[in-house]
GROMACS .gro file of C-alpha atoms in nm:
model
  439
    1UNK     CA    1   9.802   6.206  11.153
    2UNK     CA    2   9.601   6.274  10.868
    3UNK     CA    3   9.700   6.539  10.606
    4UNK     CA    4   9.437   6.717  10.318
    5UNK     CA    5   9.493   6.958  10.076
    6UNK     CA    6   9.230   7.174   9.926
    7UNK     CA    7   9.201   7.176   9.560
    8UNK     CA    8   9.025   7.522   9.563
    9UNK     CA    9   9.068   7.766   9.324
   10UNK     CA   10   8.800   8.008   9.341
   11UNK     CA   11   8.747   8.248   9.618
   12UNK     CA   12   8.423   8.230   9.848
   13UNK     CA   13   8.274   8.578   9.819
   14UNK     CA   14   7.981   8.476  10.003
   15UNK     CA   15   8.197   8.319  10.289
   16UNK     CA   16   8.395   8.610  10.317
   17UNK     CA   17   8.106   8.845  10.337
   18UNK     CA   18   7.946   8.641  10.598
   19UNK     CA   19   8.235   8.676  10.891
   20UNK     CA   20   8.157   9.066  10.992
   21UNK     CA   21   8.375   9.238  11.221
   22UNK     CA   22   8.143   9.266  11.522
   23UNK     CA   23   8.380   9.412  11.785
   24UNK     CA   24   8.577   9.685  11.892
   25UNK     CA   25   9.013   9.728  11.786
   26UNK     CA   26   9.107   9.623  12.121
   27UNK     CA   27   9.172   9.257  12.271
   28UNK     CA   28   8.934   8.987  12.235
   29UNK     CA   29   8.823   8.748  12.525
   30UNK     CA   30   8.929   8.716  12.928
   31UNK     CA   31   9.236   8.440  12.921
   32UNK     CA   32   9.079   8.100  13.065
   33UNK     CA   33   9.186   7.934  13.358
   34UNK     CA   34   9.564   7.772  13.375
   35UNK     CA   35   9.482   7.431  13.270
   36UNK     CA   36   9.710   7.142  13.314
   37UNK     CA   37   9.738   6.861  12.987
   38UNK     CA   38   9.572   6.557  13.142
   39UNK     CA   39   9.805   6.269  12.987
   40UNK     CA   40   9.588   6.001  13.029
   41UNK     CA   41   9.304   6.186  12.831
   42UNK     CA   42   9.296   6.086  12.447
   43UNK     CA   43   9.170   6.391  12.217
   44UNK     CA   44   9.191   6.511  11.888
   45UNK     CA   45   9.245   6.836  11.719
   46UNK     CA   46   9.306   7.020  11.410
   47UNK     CA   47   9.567   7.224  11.285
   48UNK     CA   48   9.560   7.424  10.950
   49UNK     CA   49   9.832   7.601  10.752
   50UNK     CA   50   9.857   7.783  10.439
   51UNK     CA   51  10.156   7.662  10.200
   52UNK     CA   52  10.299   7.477   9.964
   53UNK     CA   53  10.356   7.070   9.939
   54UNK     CA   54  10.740   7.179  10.091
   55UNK     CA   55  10.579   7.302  10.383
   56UNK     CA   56  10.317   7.032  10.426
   57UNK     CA   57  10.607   6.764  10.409
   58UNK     CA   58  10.800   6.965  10.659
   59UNK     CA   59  10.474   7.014  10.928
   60UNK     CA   60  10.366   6.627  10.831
   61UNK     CA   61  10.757   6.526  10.978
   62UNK     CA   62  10.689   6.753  11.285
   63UNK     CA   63  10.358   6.578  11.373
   64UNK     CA   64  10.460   6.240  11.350
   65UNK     CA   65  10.749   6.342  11.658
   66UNK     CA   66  10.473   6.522  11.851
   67UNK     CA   67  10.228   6.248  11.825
   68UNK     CA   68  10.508   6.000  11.943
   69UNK     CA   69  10.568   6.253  12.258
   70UNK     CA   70  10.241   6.337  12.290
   71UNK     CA   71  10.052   5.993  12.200
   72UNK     CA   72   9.693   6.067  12.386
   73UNK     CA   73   9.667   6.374  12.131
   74UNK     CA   74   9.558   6.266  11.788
   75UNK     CA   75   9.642   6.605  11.543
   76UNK     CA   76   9.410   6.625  11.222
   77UNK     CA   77   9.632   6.853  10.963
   78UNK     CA   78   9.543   7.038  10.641
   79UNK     CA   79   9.646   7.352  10.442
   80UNK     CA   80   9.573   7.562  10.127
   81UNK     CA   81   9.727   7.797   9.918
   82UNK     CA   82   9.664   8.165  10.070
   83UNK     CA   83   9.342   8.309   9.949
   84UNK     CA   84   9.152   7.994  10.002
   85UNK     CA   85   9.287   7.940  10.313
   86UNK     CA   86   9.166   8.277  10.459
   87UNK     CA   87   8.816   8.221  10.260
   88UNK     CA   88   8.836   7.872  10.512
   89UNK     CA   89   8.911   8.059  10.826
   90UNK     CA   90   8.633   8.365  10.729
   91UNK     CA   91   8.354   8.065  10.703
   92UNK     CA   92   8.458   7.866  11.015
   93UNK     CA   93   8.481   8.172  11.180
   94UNK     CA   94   8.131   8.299  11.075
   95UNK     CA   95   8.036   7.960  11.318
   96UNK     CA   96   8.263   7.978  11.552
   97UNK     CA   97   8.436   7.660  11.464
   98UNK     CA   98   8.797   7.733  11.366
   99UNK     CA   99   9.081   7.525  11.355
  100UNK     CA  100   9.215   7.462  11.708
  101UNK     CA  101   9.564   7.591  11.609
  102UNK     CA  102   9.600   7.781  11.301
  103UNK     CA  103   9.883   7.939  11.115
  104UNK     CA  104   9.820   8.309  11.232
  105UNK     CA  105   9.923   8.620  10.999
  106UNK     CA  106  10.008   8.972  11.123
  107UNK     CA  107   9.766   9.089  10.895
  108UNK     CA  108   9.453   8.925  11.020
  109UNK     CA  109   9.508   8.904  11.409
  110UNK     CA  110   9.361   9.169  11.493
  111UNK     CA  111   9.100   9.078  11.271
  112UNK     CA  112   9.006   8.696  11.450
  113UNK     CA  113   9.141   8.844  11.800
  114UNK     CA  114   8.920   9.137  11.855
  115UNK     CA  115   8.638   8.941  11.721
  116UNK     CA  116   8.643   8.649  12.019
  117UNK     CA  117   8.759   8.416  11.817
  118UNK     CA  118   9.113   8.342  11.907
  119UNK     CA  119   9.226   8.198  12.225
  120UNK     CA  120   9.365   8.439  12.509
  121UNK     CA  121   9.696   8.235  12.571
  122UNK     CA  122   9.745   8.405  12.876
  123UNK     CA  123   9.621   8.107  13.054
  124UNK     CA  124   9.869   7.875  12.943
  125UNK     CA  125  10.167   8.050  12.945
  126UNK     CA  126  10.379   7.907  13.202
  127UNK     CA  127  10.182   7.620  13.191
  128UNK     CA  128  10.160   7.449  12.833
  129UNK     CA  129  10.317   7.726  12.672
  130UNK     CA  130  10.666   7.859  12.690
  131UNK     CA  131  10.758   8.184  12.587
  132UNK     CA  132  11.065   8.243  12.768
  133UNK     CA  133  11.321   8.211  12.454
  134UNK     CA  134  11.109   8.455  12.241
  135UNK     CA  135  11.265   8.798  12.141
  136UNK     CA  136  10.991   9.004  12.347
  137UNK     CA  137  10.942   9.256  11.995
  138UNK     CA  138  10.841   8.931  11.876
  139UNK     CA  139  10.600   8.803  12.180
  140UNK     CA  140  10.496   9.171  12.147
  141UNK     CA  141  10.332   9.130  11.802
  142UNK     CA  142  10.105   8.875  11.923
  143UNK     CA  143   9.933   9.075  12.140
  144UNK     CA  144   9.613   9.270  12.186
  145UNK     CA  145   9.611   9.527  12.451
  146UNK     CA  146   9.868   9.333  12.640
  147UNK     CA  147   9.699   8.975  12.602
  148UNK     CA  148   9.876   8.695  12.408
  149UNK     CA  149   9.640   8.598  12.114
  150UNK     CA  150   9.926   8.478  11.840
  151UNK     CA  151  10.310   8.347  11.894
  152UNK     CA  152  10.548   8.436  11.644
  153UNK     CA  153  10.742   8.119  11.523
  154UNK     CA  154  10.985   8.325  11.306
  155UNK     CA  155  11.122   8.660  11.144
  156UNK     CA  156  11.187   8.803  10.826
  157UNK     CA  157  11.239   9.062  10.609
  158UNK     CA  158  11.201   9.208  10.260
  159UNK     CA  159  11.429   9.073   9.998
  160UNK     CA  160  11.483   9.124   9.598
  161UNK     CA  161  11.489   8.738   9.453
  162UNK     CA  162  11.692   8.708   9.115
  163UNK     CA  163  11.810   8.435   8.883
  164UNK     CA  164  12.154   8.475   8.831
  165UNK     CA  165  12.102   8.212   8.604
  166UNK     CA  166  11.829   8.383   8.343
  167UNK     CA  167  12.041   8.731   8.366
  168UNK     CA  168  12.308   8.478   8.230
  169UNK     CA  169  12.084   8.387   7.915
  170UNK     CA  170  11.979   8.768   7.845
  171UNK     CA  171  12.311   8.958   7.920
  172UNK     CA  172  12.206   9.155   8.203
  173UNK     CA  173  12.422   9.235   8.513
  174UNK     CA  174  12.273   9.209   8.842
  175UNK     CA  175  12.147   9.471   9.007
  176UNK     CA  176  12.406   9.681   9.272
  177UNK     CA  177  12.308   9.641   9.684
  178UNK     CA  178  12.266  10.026   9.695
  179UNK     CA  179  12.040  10.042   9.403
  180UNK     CA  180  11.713  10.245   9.410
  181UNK     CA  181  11.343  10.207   9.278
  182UNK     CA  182  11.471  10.403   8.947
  183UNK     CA  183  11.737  10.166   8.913
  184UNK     CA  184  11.488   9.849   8.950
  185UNK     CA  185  11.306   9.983   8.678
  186UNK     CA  186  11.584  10.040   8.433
  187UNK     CA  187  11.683   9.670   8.506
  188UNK     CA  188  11.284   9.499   8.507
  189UNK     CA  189  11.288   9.686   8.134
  190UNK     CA  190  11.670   9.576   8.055
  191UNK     CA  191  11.580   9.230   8.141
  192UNK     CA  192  11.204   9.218   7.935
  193UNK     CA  193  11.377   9.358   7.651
  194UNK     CA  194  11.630   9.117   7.585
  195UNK     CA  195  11.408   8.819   7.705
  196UNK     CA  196  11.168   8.893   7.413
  197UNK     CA  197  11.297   8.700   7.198
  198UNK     CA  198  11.387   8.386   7.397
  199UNK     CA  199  11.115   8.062   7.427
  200UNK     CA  200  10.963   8.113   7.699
  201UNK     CA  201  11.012   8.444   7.672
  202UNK     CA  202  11.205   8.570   8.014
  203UNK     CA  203  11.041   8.945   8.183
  204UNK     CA  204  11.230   9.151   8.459
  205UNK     CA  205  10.925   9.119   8.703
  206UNK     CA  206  10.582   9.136   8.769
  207UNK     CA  207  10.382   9.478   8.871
  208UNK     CA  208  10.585   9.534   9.228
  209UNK     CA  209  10.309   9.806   9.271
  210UNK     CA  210  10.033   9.582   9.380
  211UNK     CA  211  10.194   9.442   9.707
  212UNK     CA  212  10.033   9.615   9.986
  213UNK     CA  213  10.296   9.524  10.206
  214UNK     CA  214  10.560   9.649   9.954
  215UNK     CA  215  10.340   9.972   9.965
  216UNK     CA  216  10.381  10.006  10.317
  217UNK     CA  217  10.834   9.926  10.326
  218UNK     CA  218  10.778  10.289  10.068
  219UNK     CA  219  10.582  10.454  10.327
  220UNK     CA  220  10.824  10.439  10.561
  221UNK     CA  221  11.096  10.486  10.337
  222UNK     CA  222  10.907  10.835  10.306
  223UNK     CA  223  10.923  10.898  10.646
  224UNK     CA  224  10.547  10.796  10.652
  225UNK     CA  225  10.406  10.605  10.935
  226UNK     CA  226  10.099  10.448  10.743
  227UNK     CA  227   9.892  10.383  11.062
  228UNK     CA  228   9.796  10.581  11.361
  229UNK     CA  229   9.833  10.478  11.710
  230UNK     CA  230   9.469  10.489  11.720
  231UNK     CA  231   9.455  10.254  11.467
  232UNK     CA  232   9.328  10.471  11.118
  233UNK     CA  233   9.535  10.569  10.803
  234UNK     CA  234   9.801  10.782  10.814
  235UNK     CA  235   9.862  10.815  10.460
  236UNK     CA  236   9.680  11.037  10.115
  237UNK     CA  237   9.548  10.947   9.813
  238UNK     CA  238   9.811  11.135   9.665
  239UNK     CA  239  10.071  10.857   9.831
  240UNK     CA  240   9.873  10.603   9.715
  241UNK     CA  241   9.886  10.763   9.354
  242UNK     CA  242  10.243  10.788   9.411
  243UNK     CA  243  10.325  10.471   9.470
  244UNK     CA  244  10.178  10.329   9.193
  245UNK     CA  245  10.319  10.537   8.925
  246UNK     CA  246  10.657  10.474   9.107
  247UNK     CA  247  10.619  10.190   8.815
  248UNK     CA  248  10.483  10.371   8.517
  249UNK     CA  249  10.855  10.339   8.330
  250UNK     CA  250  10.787   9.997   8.330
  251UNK     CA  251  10.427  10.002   8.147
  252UNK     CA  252  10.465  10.269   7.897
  253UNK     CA  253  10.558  10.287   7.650
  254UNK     CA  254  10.631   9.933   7.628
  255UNK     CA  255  10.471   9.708   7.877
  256UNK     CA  256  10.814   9.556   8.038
  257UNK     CA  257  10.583   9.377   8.315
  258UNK     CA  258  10.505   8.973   8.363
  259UNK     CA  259  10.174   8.906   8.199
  260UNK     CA  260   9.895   8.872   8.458
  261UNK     CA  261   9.677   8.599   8.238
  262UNK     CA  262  10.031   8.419   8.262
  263UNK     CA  263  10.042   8.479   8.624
  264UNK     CA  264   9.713   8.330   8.699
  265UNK     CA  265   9.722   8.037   8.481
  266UNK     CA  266  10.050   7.935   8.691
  267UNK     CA  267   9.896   7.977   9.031
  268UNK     CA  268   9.982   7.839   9.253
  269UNK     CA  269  10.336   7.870   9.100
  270UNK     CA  270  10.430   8.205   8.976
  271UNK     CA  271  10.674   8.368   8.700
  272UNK     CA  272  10.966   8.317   8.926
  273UNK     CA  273  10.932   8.020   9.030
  274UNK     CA  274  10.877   7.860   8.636
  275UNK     CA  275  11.204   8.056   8.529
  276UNK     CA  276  10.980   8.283   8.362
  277UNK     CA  277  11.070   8.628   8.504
  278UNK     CA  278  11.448   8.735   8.652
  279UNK     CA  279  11.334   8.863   8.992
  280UNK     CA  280  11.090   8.940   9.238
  281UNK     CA  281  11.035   9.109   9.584
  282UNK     CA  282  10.928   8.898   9.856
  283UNK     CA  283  11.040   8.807  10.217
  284UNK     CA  284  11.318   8.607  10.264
  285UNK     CA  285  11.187   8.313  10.390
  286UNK     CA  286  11.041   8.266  10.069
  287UNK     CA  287  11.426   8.129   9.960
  288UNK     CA  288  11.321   7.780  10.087
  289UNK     CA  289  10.995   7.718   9.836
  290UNK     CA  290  11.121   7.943   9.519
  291UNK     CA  291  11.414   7.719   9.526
  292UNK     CA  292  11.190   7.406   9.559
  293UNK     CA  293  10.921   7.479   9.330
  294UNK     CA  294  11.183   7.624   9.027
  295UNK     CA  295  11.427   7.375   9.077
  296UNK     CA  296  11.728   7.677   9.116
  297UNK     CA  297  12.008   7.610   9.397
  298UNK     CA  298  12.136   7.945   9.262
  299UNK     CA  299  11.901   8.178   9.349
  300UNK     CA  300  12.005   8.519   9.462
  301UNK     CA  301  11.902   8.844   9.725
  302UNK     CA  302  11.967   9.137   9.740
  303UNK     CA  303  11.827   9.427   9.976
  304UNK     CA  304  11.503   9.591   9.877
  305UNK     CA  305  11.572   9.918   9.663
  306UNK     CA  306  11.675  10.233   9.834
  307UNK     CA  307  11.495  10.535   9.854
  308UNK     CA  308  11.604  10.870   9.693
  309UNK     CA  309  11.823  10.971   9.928
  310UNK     CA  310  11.999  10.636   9.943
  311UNK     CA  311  11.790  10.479  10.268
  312UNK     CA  312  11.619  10.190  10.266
  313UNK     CA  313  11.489  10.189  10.588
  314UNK     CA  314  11.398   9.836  10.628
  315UNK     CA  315  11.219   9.613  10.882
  316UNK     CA  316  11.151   9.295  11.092
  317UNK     CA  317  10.810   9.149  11.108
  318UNK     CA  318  10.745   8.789  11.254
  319UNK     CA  319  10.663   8.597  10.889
  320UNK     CA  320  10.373   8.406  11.093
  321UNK     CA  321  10.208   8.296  11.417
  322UNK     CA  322  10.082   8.034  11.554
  323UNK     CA  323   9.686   8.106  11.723
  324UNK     CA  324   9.430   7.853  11.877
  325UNK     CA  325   9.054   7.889  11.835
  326UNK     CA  326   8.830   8.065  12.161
  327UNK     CA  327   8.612   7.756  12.084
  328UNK     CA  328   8.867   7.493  12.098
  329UNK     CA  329   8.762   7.219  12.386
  330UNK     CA  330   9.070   7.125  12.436
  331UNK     CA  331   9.320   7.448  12.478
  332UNK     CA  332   9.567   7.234  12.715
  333UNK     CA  333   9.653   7.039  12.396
  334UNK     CA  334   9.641   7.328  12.133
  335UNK     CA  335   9.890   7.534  12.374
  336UNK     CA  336  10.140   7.220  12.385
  337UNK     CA  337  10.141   7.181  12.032
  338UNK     CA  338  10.220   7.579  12.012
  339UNK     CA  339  10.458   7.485  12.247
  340UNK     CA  340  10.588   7.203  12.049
  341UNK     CA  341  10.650   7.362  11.711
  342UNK     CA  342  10.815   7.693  11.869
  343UNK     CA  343  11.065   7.529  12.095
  344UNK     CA  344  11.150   7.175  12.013
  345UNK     CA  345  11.484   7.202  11.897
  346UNK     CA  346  11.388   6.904  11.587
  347UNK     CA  347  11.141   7.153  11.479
  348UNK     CA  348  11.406   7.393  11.386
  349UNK     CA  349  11.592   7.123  11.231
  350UNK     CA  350  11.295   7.025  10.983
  351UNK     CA  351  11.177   7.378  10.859
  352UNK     CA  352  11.522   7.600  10.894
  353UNK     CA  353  11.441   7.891  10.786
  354UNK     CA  354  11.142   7.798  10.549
  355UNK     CA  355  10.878   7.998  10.764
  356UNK     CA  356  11.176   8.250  10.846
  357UNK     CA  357  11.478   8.262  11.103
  358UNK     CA  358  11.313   8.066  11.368
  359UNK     CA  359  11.219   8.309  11.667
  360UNK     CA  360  11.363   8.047  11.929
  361UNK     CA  361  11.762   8.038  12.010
  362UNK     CA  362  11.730   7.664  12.068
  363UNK     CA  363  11.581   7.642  11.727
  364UNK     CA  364  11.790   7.849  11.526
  365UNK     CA  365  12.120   7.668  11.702
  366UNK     CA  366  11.973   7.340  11.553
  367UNK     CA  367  11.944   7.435  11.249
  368UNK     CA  368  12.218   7.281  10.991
  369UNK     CA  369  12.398   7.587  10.819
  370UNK     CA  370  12.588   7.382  10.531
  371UNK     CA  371  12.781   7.655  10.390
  372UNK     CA  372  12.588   7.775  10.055
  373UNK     CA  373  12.243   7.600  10.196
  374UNK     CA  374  11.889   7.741  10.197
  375UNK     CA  375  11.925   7.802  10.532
  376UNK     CA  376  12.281   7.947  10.553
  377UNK     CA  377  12.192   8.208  10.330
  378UNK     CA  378  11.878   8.340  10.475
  379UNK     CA  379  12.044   8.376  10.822
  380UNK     CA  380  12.361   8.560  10.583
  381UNK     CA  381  12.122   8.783  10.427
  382UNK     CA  382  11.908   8.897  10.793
  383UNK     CA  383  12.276   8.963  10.923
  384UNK     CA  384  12.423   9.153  10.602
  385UNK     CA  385  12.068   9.352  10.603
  386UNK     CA  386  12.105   9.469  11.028
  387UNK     CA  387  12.219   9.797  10.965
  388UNK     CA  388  11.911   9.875  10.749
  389UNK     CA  389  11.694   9.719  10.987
  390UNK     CA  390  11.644  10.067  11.145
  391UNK     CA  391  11.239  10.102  11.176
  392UNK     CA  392  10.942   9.896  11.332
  393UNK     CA  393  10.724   9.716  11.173
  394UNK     CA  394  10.397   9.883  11.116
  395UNK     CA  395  10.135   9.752  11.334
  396UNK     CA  396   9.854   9.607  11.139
  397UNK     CA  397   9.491   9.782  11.168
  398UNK     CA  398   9.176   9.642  11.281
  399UNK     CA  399   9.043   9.560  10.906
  400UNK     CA  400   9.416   9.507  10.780
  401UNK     CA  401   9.350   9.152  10.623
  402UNK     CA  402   9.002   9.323  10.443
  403UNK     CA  403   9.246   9.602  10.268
  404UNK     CA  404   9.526   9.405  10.206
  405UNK     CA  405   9.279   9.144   9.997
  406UNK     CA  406   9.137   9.472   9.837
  407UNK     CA  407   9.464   9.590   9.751
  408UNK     CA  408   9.549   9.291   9.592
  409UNK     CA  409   9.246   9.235   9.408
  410UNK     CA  410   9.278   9.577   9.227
  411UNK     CA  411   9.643   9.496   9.181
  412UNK     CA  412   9.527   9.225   8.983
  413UNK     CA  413   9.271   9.460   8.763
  414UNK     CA  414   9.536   9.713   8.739
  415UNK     CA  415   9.799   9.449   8.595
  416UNK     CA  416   9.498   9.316   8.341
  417UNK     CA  417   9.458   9.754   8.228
  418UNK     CA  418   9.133   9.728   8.366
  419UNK     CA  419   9.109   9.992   8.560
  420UNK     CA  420   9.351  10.318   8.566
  421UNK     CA  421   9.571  10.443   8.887
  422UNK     CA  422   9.298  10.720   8.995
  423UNK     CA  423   9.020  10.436   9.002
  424UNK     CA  424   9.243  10.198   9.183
  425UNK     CA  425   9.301  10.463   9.497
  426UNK     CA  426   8.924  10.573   9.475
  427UNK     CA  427   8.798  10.182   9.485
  428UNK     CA  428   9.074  10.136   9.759
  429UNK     CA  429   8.995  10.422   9.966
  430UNK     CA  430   8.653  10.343   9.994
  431UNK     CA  431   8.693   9.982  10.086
  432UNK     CA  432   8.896  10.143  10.364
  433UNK     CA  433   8.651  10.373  10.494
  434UNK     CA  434   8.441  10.151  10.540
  435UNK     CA  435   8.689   9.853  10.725
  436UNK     CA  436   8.942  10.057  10.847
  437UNK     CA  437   8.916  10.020  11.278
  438UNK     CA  438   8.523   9.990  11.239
  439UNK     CA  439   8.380   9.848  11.532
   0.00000   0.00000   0.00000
């Protein structure tokens, strides 16, 4: 196996702009024929991953066991931190010459599948792909009008990360489970204040407001679907302009909020994961890497904040899915590595709950729940969140991965005060129009 990581930092604008969304919302290509893994047959092919070096170590140890099961196929490996990884994908897609199995996101399959240039699985299933232990809400995700074009590996939710340990240093309690978005601001500006002093100085959080998917948990906290079944926006402007004031208390007049310019220079890393900032919102799968990367055993969630009216009104969404490439020459082998990395019970073992609660009952019983692990507590914290569980995830757009970089990108400009809340939604809105279930 060979492994690579890319060193990029920029993003390529001009590789972006070159992949454009040629088809229509619905499924992409006809499933090929069943085809059998011929044994005997050496081949090679490529898998990419977005990540961190935890997760490269952890798919590095679950190559080396598929090669030595699997020794005609020969599996070239390499991953990148998020944006450059989907800047990667955009240019190898623009030449039909992506990865033979990929690390698929919610966000974007819809994008790659409806564009021919994921694999219909439909072909293998039953053949080198197994799908009989999945959750069928989760097999349902990766489809396209009823064809399999991504398999979930895992689930997760929304969480609130905090540092019991920093709270410690400034004198601030911990937030309560049934606290609300009022309530998180109180505490990001409790936290900022008495951090001020300290070296580094210690911030409640970043700008929560410039998550789109954090955007989205409000919507629905609203009672707002944000998409249509026909695939277009089923939210305002005015929501949109709602949403991000929800966080004014926390900018004026005293900016309480982790410093962008601080934020970038970290990146990959973050405020959270230097000890830099008490807490942040993120899914809880993320409990594996924060804990790596800051060097904290004694990190924290709690429940994302409750509404007005005391719901939260929370949700499952698989955290990521695995895809092959339409182009792929050898889709026998991509399948059985699929296969490989959803079901083998050692699999399950090596990541635990590092990409999420592993979709697969055969992986999730091999997992090794020391009391007070990693592990341990993201399953406690998807069982002591069930009974807020109550809604479906929304189903991603055709254009989703376009609006949720665009989203983030002004997020970024709004957290620098370069641009104000009205000329974030306009900017927004008409990246949308124009992406949004175009065809």
């Amino acid at each position: 196996m060979s492994i690579k990581r890319s060193a990029l930092k920029g993003i390529a604008v001009a590789a972006v702009a070159s992949f454009a969304l040629t088809a229509c919302g619905g499924g992409g290509s006809e499933a090929a024929p069943s085809e059998t893994l011929n044994t005997e047959e050496d081949v090679t092919i490529v898998f990419n991953w977005w990540g961190n070096d935890d997760r490269a170590d952890k798919y590095e140890e679950a190559i080396d066991l598929f090669e030595k099961e699997y020794p005609n196929i020969t599996v070239q490996t390499g991953f990148q931190a998020w944006d450059d990884y989907w800047s990667s994908r955009n240019t190898e897609a623009a030449g039909s010459s992506l990865p033979d199995v990929m690390q698929m996101d919610l966000s974007y399959l819809r994008q790659y599948g409806s564009t021919n240039q994921l694999l219909n699985l439909d072909g293998q299933i039953g053949t080198a792909l197994d799908v009989d232990g999945l959750d069928s809400s989760l097999l349902d995700a990766g489809k396209l009008d009823g064809s399999q074009y991504g398999i979930a590996t895992s689930s997760n939710t929304l969480a609130m990360f905090y540092n019991p340990d920093l709270l410690e240093q400034v004198g601030v309690e911990p937030l309560e489970p049934d606290y609300t978005w009022d309530d998180l601001n109180t505490f990001i500006a409790d936290v900022s204040a008495a951090g001020a002093s300290m070296d580094p100085v210690i911030y409640g959080s970043v700008d929560y407001t410039g998550t789109f998917w954090f955007f989205l948990q409000w919507l629905v906290q609203q009672g707002i679907e944000p998409f249509t079944e026909d695939g277009q926006l089923n939210f305002t402007r005015e929501d949109m302009a709602e949403w991000l004031n929800t966080a004014e208390p926390i900018r004026t007049p005293v900016d309480a909020t982790y410093p962008i310019a601080r934020g970038t220079q970290l990146l990959p890393l973050g405020g959270f994961t230097v000890n830099e900032t008490a807490s942040e919102m993120s899914w809880d799968n993320f409990l594996a890497g924060y804990s790596a990367d800051s060097g904290s055993d004694n990190l924290q969630m709690l429940p994302i904040p409750s509404n007005a009216d005391g719901e939260k009104k929370m949700f499952l969404k698989p955290s990521m899915l695995l895809s092959a490439s339409a182009n792929s020459e050898h889709p026998a082998a991509a399948a059985t590595l699929i296969d490989f990395l959803i079901n083998d019970p050692e699999v399950g073992r090596i990541f635990g709950t590092s990409k999420g609660v592993p979709a697969v009952q055969a992986q999730r019983d091999a997992m090794v729940l020391e009391e007070g692990s990693v592990d341990a507590r993201v399953v406690a914290y998807e069982e002591s969140v069930a009974e807020f569980a109550t809604e479906a995830a929304p189903l991603p757009v055709q254009g989703f991965g376009t609006i949720e970089a665009e989203f983030k990108r002004l997020g970024e400009e709004f957290a620098y005060r370069n641009i104000t809340v009205d000329q974030f939604v306009d900017q927004w809105f008409s990246e949308a129009e124009m992406s949004v279930g175009q065809g």
